[in-house]
PDB file of C-alpha atoms in Angstrom:
ATOM      1  CA  ASP A   1       0.000   0.000   0.000  1.00 53.00           C
ATOM      2  CA  THR A   2       1.813   3.074  -1.282  1.00 72.00           C
ATOM      3  CA  GLY A   3      -1.006   5.506  -0.570  1.00 91.00           C
ATOM      4  CA  VAL A   4      -2.698   7.925  -2.938  1.00 94.00           C
ATOM      5  CA  SER A   5      -0.298   9.660  -5.310  1.00 95.00           C
ATOM      6  CA  GLN A   6      -0.845  12.770  -7.404  1.00 97.00           C
ATOM      7  CA  ASN A   7       1.138  14.254 -10.257  1.00 96.00           C
ATOM      8  CA  PRO A   8       2.383  16.824 -10.773  1.00 96.00           C
ATOM      9  CA  ARG A   9       2.784  18.233  -7.270  1.00 95.00           C
ATOM     10  CA  HIS A  10       3.008  21.778  -8.573  1.00 96.00           C
ATOM     11  CA  LYS A  11       1.852  23.354 -11.823  1.00 97.00           C
ATOM     12  CA  ILE A  12       2.299  26.937 -12.947  1.00 97.00           C
ATOM     13  CA  THR A  13       0.481  27.940 -16.094  1.00 97.00           C
ATOM     14  CA  LYS A  14      -0.613  31.024 -17.959  1.00 97.00           C
ATOM     15  CA  ARG A  15      -4.241  32.046 -18.126  1.00 97.00           C
ATOM     16  CA  GLY A  16      -6.013  30.379 -21.021  1.00 97.00           C
ATOM     17  CA  GLN A  17      -3.861  27.250 -21.092  1.00 97.00           C
ATOM     18  CA  ASN A  18      -5.170  23.736 -20.470  1.00 98.00           C
ATOM     19  CA  VAL A  19      -3.818  21.619 -17.611  1.00 98.00           C
ATOM     20  CA  THR A  20      -4.273  17.976 -16.657  1.00 98.00           C
ATOM     21  CA  PHE A  21      -3.666  16.375 -13.276  1.00 97.00           C
ATOM     22  CA  ARG A  22      -3.385  12.688 -12.471  1.00 98.00           C
ATOM     23  CA  CYS A  23      -4.394  10.742  -9.378  1.00 98.00           C
ATOM     24  CA  ASP A  24      -3.406   7.153  -8.612  1.00 97.00           C
ATOM     25  CA  PRO A  25      -5.577   5.776  -5.799  1.00 96.00           C
ATOM     26  CA  ILE A  26      -4.752   3.010  -3.365  1.00 93.00           C
ATOM     27  CA  SER A  27      -4.838  -0.086  -5.541  1.00 91.00           C
ATOM     28  CA  GLU A  28      -7.830  -1.913  -4.045  1.00 86.00           C
ATOM     29  CA  HIS A  29      -9.975   1.222  -3.642  1.00 91.00           C
ATOM     30  CA  ASN A  30     -12.957   1.428  -5.964  1.00 91.00           C
ATOM     31  CA  ARG A  31     -14.070   4.961  -5.023  1.00 92.00           C
ATOM     32  CA  LEU A  32     -12.184   8.102  -6.036  1.00 95.00           C
ATOM     33  CA  TYR A  33     -12.893  11.735  -5.186  1.00 95.00           C
ATOM     34  CA  TRP A  34     -11.589  15.107  -6.344  1.00 96.00           C
ATOM     35  CA  TYR A  35     -11.613  18.183  -4.100  1.00 96.00           C
ATOM     36  CA  ARG A  36     -10.448  21.771  -4.508  1.00 96.00           C
ATOM     37  CA  GLN A  37      -8.939  23.753  -1.656  1.00 95.00           C
ATOM     38  CA  THR A  38      -8.255  27.474  -1.829  1.00 93.00           C
ATOM     39  CA  LEU A  39      -6.018  29.284   0.626  1.00 89.00           C
ATOM     40  CA  GLY A  40      -7.441  29.425   4.130  1.00 87.00           C
ATOM     41  CA  GLN A  41     -10.437  27.261   3.270  1.00 91.00           C
ATOM     42  CA  GLY A  42     -11.355  23.649   3.745  1.00 93.00           C
ATOM     43  CA  PRO A  43     -11.508  21.304   0.745  1.00 94.00           C
ATOM     44  CA  GLU A  44     -14.642  21.498  -1.405  1.00 94.00           C
ATOM     45  CA  PHE A  45     -16.012  18.449  -3.182  1.00 94.00           C
ATOM     46  CA  LEU A  46     -15.755  18.456  -6.995  1.00 95.00           C
ATOM     47  CA  THR A  47     -16.603  14.985  -8.253  1.00 95.00           C
ATOM     48  CA  TYR A  48     -16.758  11.290  -7.347  1.00 92.00           C
ATOM     49  CA  PHE A  49     -16.221   8.004  -9.174  1.00 93.00           C
ATOM     50  CA  GLN A  50     -17.208   4.504  -8.261  1.00 91.00           C
ATOM     51  CA  ASN A  51     -15.061   2.277 -10.445  1.00 92.00           C
ATOM     52  CA  GLU A  52     -15.130   3.977 -13.846  1.00 93.00           C
ATOM     53  CA  ALA A  53     -18.515   5.642 -13.412  1.00 92.00           C
ATOM     54  CA  GLN A  54     -18.692   9.324 -12.501  1.00 93.00           C
ATOM     55  CA  LEU A  55     -21.641   9.332 -10.106  1.00 90.00           C
ATOM     56  CA  GLU A  56     -21.589  12.817  -8.572  1.00 89.00           C
ATOM     57  CA  LYS A  57     -20.547  16.242  -9.792  1.00 91.00           C
ATOM     58  CA  SER A  58     -20.566  19.443  -7.763  1.00 90.00           C
ATOM     59  CA  ARG A  59     -21.947  22.693  -9.120  1.00 87.00           C
ATOM     60  CA  LEU A  60     -18.381  23.959  -8.663  1.00 83.00           C
ATOM     61  CA  LEU A  61     -17.361  21.808 -11.616  1.00 86.00           C
ATOM     62  CA  SER A  62     -17.891  24.204 -14.497  1.00 88.00           C
ATOM     63  CA  ASP A  63     -17.941  23.229 -18.164  1.00 92.00           C
ATOM     64  CA  ARG A  64     -14.200  23.890 -18.316  1.00 96.00           C
ATOM     65  CA  PHE A  65     -13.541  21.015 -15.919  1.00 96.00           C
ATOM     66  CA  SER A  66     -13.651  17.365 -16.916  1.00 95.00           C
ATOM     67  CA  ALA A  67     -12.658  14.271 -14.992  1.00 96.00           C
ATOM     68  CA  GLU A  68     -12.213  10.716 -16.160  1.00 96.00           C
ATOM     69  CA  ARG A  69     -11.409   7.352 -14.690  1.00 96.00           C
ATOM     70  CA  PRO A  70     -11.324   5.191 -17.818  1.00 91.00           C
ATOM     71  CA  LYS A  71     -10.339   1.832 -16.357  1.00 87.00           C
ATOM     72  CA  GLY A  72     -11.504   2.304 -12.819  1.00 86.00           C
ATOM     73  CA  SER A  73      -7.952   2.820 -11.599  1.00 91.00           C
ATOM     74  CA  PHE A  74      -6.182   6.174 -12.054  1.00 96.00           C
ATOM     75  CA  SER A  75      -8.110   9.362 -12.722  1.00 97.00           C
ATOM     76  CA  THR A  76      -7.370  12.575 -14.562  1.00 97.00           C
ATOM     77  CA  LEU A  77      -8.777  16.049 -13.966  1.00 97.00           C
ATOM     78  CA  GLU A  78      -8.491  18.475 -16.867  1.00 97.00           C
ATOM     79  CA  ILE A  79      -9.099  22.199 -16.693  1.00 97.00           C
ATOM     80  CA  GLN A  80      -9.507  23.962 -20.025  1.00 97.00           C
ATOM     81  CA  ARG A  81      -8.894  27.672 -20.617  1.00 97.00           C
ATOM     82  CA  THR A  82      -7.594  28.199 -17.093  1.00 97.00           C
ATOM     83  CA  GLU A  83      -8.509  31.347 -15.187  1.00 96.00           C
ATOM     84  CA  GLN A  84      -6.752  32.957 -12.238  1.00 96.00           C
ATOM     85  CA  GLY A  85      -9.633  31.864 -10.021  1.00 95.00           C
ATOM     86  CA  ASP A  86      -8.698  28.249 -10.721  1.00 96.00           C
ATOM     87  CA  SER A  87      -5.535  28.680  -8.643  1.00 97.00           C
ATOM     88  CA  ALA A  88      -5.903  26.234  -5.771  1.00 96.00           C
ATOM     89  CA  MET A  89      -4.758  22.919  -4.348  1.00 96.00           C
ATOM     90  CA  TYR A  90      -6.495  20.006  -6.077  1.00 97.00           C
ATOM     91  CA  LEU A  91      -6.791  17.008  -3.784  1.00 96.00           C
ATOM     92  CA  CYS A  92      -7.629  13.439  -4.680  1.00 96.00           C
ATOM     93  CA  ALA A  93      -8.901  10.839  -2.231  1.00 94.00           C
ATOM     94  CA  SER A  94      -9.827   7.179  -2.507  1.00 93.00           C
ATOM     95  CA  SER A  95     -11.834   4.747  -0.430  1.00 89.00           C
ATOM     96  CA  SER A  96     -13.143   1.213  -0.497  1.00 86.00           C
ATOM     97  CA  THR A  97     -16.762   0.167  -0.189  1.00 79.00           C
ATOM     98  CA  GLY A  98     -15.494  -3.038   1.403  1.00 69.00           C
ATOM     99  CA  GLY A  99     -14.119  -1.283   4.455  1.00 61.00           C
ATOM    100  CA  LYS A 100     -15.258   1.665   6.540  1.00 66.00           C
ATOM    101  CA  ASP A 101     -15.188   3.818   3.399  1.00 73.00           C
ATOM    102  CA  THR A 102     -12.653   6.111   5.054  1.00 80.00           C
ATOM    103  CA  GLN A 103     -11.207   8.485   2.480  1.00 86.00           C
ATOM    104  CA  TYR A 104      -7.421   8.547   2.182  1.00 89.00           C
ATOM    105  CA  PHE A 105      -6.050  11.740   0.674  1.00 92.00           C
ATOM    106  CA  GLY A 106      -3.159  12.312  -1.681  1.00 94.00           C
ATOM    107  CA  PRO A 107      -0.621  15.146  -1.286  1.00 93.00           C
ATOM    108  CA  GLY A 108      -2.426  17.344  -3.784  1.00 95.00           C
ATOM    109  CA  THR A 109      -1.471  19.290  -6.896  1.00 96.00           C
ATOM    110  CA  ARG A 110      -0.992  23.002  -6.349  1.00 96.00           C
ATOM    111  CA  LEU A 111      -2.068  24.979  -9.419  1.00 97.00           C
ATOM    112  CA  THR A 112      -1.008  28.586  -9.957  1.00 97.00           C
ATOM    113  CA  VAL A 113      -2.538  30.435 -12.893  1.00 97.00           C
ATOM    114  CA  LEU A 114      -0.653  33.600 -13.831  1.00 95.00           C
TER     115      LEU A 114
ATOM    116  CA  LYS B   1     -27.482  24.292   3.497  1.00 81.00           C
ATOM    117  CA  GLN B   2     -24.938  22.007   5.111  1.00 88.00           C
ATOM    118  CA  GLU B   3     -22.257  24.163   6.715  1.00 93.00           C
ATOM    119  CA  VAL B   4     -19.388  23.351   9.053  1.00 96.00           C
ATOM    120  CA  THR B   5     -17.780  26.016  11.231  1.00 96.00           C
ATOM    121  CA  GLN B   6     -14.573  25.745  13.232  1.00 96.00           C
ATOM    122  CA  ILE B   7     -13.579  27.955  16.120  1.00 93.00           C
ATOM    123  CA  PRO B   8     -11.035  29.339  16.719  1.00 92.00           C
ATOM    124  CA  ALA B   9      -9.556  29.999  13.297  1.00 94.00           C
ATOM    125  CA  ALA B  10      -6.085  30.113  14.820  1.00 95.00           C
ATOM    126  CA  LEU B  11      -4.601  29.132  18.154  1.00 95.00           C
ATOM    127  CA  SER B  12      -1.139  29.598  19.634  1.00 96.00           C
ATOM    128  CA  VAL B  13      -0.157  27.789  22.836  1.00 96.00           C
ATOM    129  CA  PRO B  14       3.027  26.911  24.709  1.00 96.00           C
ATOM    130  CA  GLU B  15       4.193  23.320  24.701  1.00 97.00           C
ATOM    131  CA  GLY B  16       2.531  21.091  27.280  1.00 97.00           C
ATOM    132  CA  GLU B  17      -0.872  22.773  27.329  1.00 96.00           C
ATOM    133  CA  ASN B  18      -4.087  20.862  26.865  1.00 97.00           C
ATOM    134  CA  LEU B  19      -6.346  22.401  24.230  1.00 95.00           C
ATOM    135  CA  VAL B  20      -9.774  22.074  22.659  1.00 96.00           C
ATOM    136  CA  LEU B  21     -10.751  22.712  19.058  1.00 97.00           C
ATOM    137  CA  ASN B  22     -14.410  23.225  18.257  1.00 97.00           C
ATOM    138  CA  CYS B  23     -16.525  22.227  15.281  1.00 97.00           C
ATOM    139  CA  SER B  24     -20.206  22.934  14.706  1.00 97.00           C
ATOM    140  CA  PHE B  25     -22.483  21.808  11.884  1.00 97.00           C
ATOM    141  CA  THR B  26     -25.877  23.028  10.753  1.00 95.00           C
ATOM    142  CA  ASP B  27     -27.431  19.751   9.544  1.00 91.00           C
ATOM    143  CA  SER B  28     -27.458  17.163  12.339  1.00 88.00           C
ATOM    144  CA  ALA B  29     -28.465  14.250  10.074  1.00 90.00           C
ATOM    145  CA  ILE B  30     -24.850  13.189   9.813  1.00 92.00           C
ATOM    146  CA  TYR B  31     -23.474   9.778   8.856  1.00 90.00           C
ATOM    147  CA  ASN B  32     -20.214  10.324  10.704  1.00 92.00           C
ATOM    148  CA  LEU B  33     -17.648  13.016  11.512  1.00 95.00           C
ATOM    149  CA  GLN B  34     -13.936  12.970  10.855  1.00 94.00           C
ATOM    150  CA  TRP B  35     -11.038  15.067  12.109  1.00 96.00           C
ATOM    151  CA  PHE B  36      -8.058  15.582   9.806  1.00 96.00           C
ATOM    152  CA  ARG B  37      -4.643  17.136  10.164  1.00 96.00           C
ATOM    153  CA  GLN B  38      -3.059  19.114   7.314  1.00 94.00           C
ATOM    154  CA  ASP B  39       0.544  20.255   7.290  1.00 93.00           C
ATOM    155  CA  PRO B  40       1.420  23.314   5.155  1.00 87.00           C
ATOM    156  CA  GLY B  41       1.244  22.524   1.439  1.00 81.00           C
ATOM    157  CA  LYS B  42       0.403  18.888   2.099  1.00 84.00           C
ATOM    158  CA  GLY B  43      -2.578  16.577   1.869  1.00 87.00           C
ATOM    159  CA  LEU B  44      -4.851  15.483   4.692  1.00 91.00           C
ATOM    160  CA  THR B  45      -4.149  12.860   7.337  1.00 91.00           C
ATOM    161  CA  SER B  46      -7.113  11.273   9.088  1.00 90.00           C
ATOM    162  CA  LEU B  47      -6.913  11.489  12.877  1.00 94.00           C
ATOM    163  CA  LEU B  48     -10.220  10.216  14.225  1.00 94.00           C
ATOM    164  CA  LEU B  49     -13.573   9.140  12.801  1.00 92.00           C
ATOM    165  CA  ILE B  50     -16.712   9.108  14.967  1.00 93.00           C
ATOM    166  CA  GLN B  51     -19.827   7.311  13.782  1.00 92.00           C
ATOM    167  CA  SER B  52     -23.133   9.120  14.316  1.00 92.00           C
ATOM    168  CA  SER B  53     -24.071   6.623  17.055  1.00 93.00           C
ATOM    169  CA  GLN B  54     -20.886   7.210  19.019  1.00 94.00           C
ATOM    170  CA  ARG B  55     -20.126   9.881  21.618  1.00 95.00           C
ATOM    171  CA  GLU B  56     -16.343   9.873  21.463  1.00 95.00           C
ATOM    172  CA  GLN B  57     -13.211   8.333  20.029  1.00 95.00           C
ATOM    173  CA  THR B  58      -9.677   8.315  21.407  1.00 96.00           C
ATOM    174  CA  SER B  59      -6.296   7.866  19.805  1.00 95.00           C
ATOM    175  CA  GLY B  60      -3.225   8.507  21.927  1.00 96.00           C
ATOM    176  CA  ARG B  61      -3.268  12.113  23.108  1.00 97.00           C
ATOM    177  CA  LEU B  62      -6.312  12.914  20.951  1.00 97.00           C
ATOM    178  CA  ASN B  63      -9.928  12.623  22.016  1.00 97.00           C
ATOM    179  CA  ALA B  64     -12.839  13.602  19.814  1.00 97.00           C
ATOM    180  CA  SER B  65     -16.382  13.964  21.082  1.00 97.00           C
ATOM    181  CA  LEU B  66     -19.652  14.221  19.203  1.00 97.00           C
ATOM    182  CA  ASP B  67     -22.994  15.712  20.274  1.00 96.00           C
ATOM    183  CA  LYS B  68     -25.143  15.160  17.225  1.00 93.00           C
ATOM    184  CA  SER B  69     -28.287  16.730  18.626  1.00 92.00           C
ATOM    185  CA  SER B  70     -26.562  20.047  19.270  1.00 95.00           C
ATOM    186  CA  GLY B  71     -24.478  19.874  16.113  1.00 96.00           C
ATOM    187  CA  ARG B  72     -21.112  20.005  17.852  1.00 97.00           C
ATOM    188  CA  SER B  73     -17.837  18.136  18.009  1.00 97.00           C
ATOM    189  CA  THR B  74     -14.639  18.865  19.900  1.00 97.00           C
ATOM    190  CA  LEU B  75     -11.085  17.665  19.422  1.00 97.00           C
ATOM    191  CA  TYR B  76      -9.113  17.577  22.648  1.00 97.00           C
ATOM    192  CA  ILE B  77      -5.323  17.468  22.433  1.00 97.00           C
ATOM    193  CA  ALA B  78      -3.519  16.601  25.652  1.00 97.00           C
ATOM    194  CA  ALA B  79      -0.002  17.713  26.514  1.00 97.00           C
ATOM    195  CA  SER B  80       0.538  19.537  23.215  1.00 97.00           C
ATOM    196  CA  GLN B  81       3.903  19.292  21.434  1.00 97.00           C
ATOM    197  CA  PRO B  82       5.551  21.461  18.752  1.00 97.00           C
ATOM    198  CA  GLY B  83       5.018  18.589  16.321  1.00 96.00           C
ATOM    199  CA  ASP B  84       1.262  19.066  16.737  1.00 97.00           C
ATOM    200  CA  SER B  85       1.532  22.393  14.877  1.00 97.00           C
ATOM    201  CA  ALA B  86      -0.688  22.079  11.798  1.00 97.00           C
ATOM    202  CA  THR B  87      -4.166  22.933  10.548  1.00 96.00           C
ATOM    203  CA  TYR B  88      -6.908  20.739  11.965  1.00 98.00           C
ATOM    204  CA  LEU B  89      -9.965  20.192   9.776  1.00 97.00           C
ATOM    205  CA  CYS B  90     -13.349  18.920  10.831  1.00 97.00           C
ATOM    206  CA  ALA B  91     -15.371  17.133   8.147  1.00 96.00           C
ATOM    207  CA  VAL B  92     -18.964  15.971   8.397  1.00 96.00           C
ATOM    208  CA  ARG B  93     -20.145  13.101   6.223  1.00 93.00           C
ATOM    209  CA  TYR B  94     -23.716  12.964   4.952  1.00 91.00           C
ATOM    210  CA  LEU B  95     -25.317   9.979   3.246  1.00 87.00           C
ATOM    211  CA  MET B  96     -27.174  11.183   0.164  1.00 82.00           C
ATOM    212  CA  ASN B  97     -30.204   9.499  -1.401  1.00 80.00           C
ATOM    213  CA  THR B  98     -27.962   8.124  -4.167  1.00 75.00           C
ATOM    214  CA  GLY B  99     -25.790   6.316  -1.628  1.00 75.00           C
ATOM    215  CA  PHE B 100     -23.033   8.859  -2.140  1.00 79.00           C
ATOM    216  CA  GLN B 101     -21.261   9.929   1.055  1.00 82.00           C
ATOM    217  CA  LYS B 102     -20.653  13.666   0.865  1.00 87.00           C
ATOM    218  CA  LEU B 103     -17.875  15.180   2.994  1.00 91.00           C
ATOM    219  CA  VAL B 104     -18.373  18.795   4.044  1.00 94.00           C
ATOM    220  CA  PHE B 105     -15.279  20.433   5.521  1.00 96.00           C
ATOM    221  CA  GLY B 106     -14.859  23.302   7.928  1.00 96.00           C
ATOM    222  CA  THR B 107     -12.311  26.033   7.268  1.00 94.00           C
ATOM    223  CA  GLY B 108      -9.915  24.617   9.845  1.00 96.00           C
ATOM    224  CA  THR B 109      -8.077  25.739  12.963  1.00 97.00           C
ATOM    225  CA  ARG B 110      -4.391  26.657  12.534  1.00 96.00           C
ATOM    226  CA  LEU B 111      -2.528  25.466  15.615  1.00 97.00           C
ATOM    227  CA  LEU B 112       0.938  26.638  16.614  1.00 97.00           C
ATOM    228  CA  VAL B 113       2.607  25.002  19.609  1.00 97.00           C
ATOM    229  CA  SER B 114       5.700  26.861  20.788  1.00 96.00           C
ATOM    230  CA  PRO B 115       8.594  25.070  22.479  1.00 94.00           C
TER     231      PRO B 115
END
């Protein structure tokens, strides 16, 4: 069990560019979550997958955001036409329906949009 | 609206003090409540999880209590150490009609323990 990993850890981009983040959950976990955390705030839920199905999406997830989990393992979160307001820490978590469903969080990807 | 509030926003104490962090939530129909620790620029580490039917949970120097009817939880840290310095987040889990478990976080309490 190597824990939840996220790549890259840091991303600096110019406004208008597209960015993609990757999350590798704990291997036996079938649930995967994306959160966004801005400075001084708690994480806010973005979206949730069970296996490869995206079952919940927050209203925070605008049309410029898309998430996938094609094989029910790793997930990607893409932001198109980035805006300065997208600057935040993007956190991924995974859990297993077989256990207590406790969410284990990755280290996050910090995005800075210039 | 499901909201979680944490008081105080920041706390500075000398090493060795016992301290209490507070969390309140507006919707008491919770599934469970979880306390996390977050170090600067890092992800979240789970500290304690209390089921809605429980009153408290203990792990080492940490004790978390839950009063669902009043919408409150406290995290008690005994004999604080400089290594306890971090942001502590309270998160309330709600079970939605779809079966989805939604985590709603507070804004956190930034703790600084001075040697």
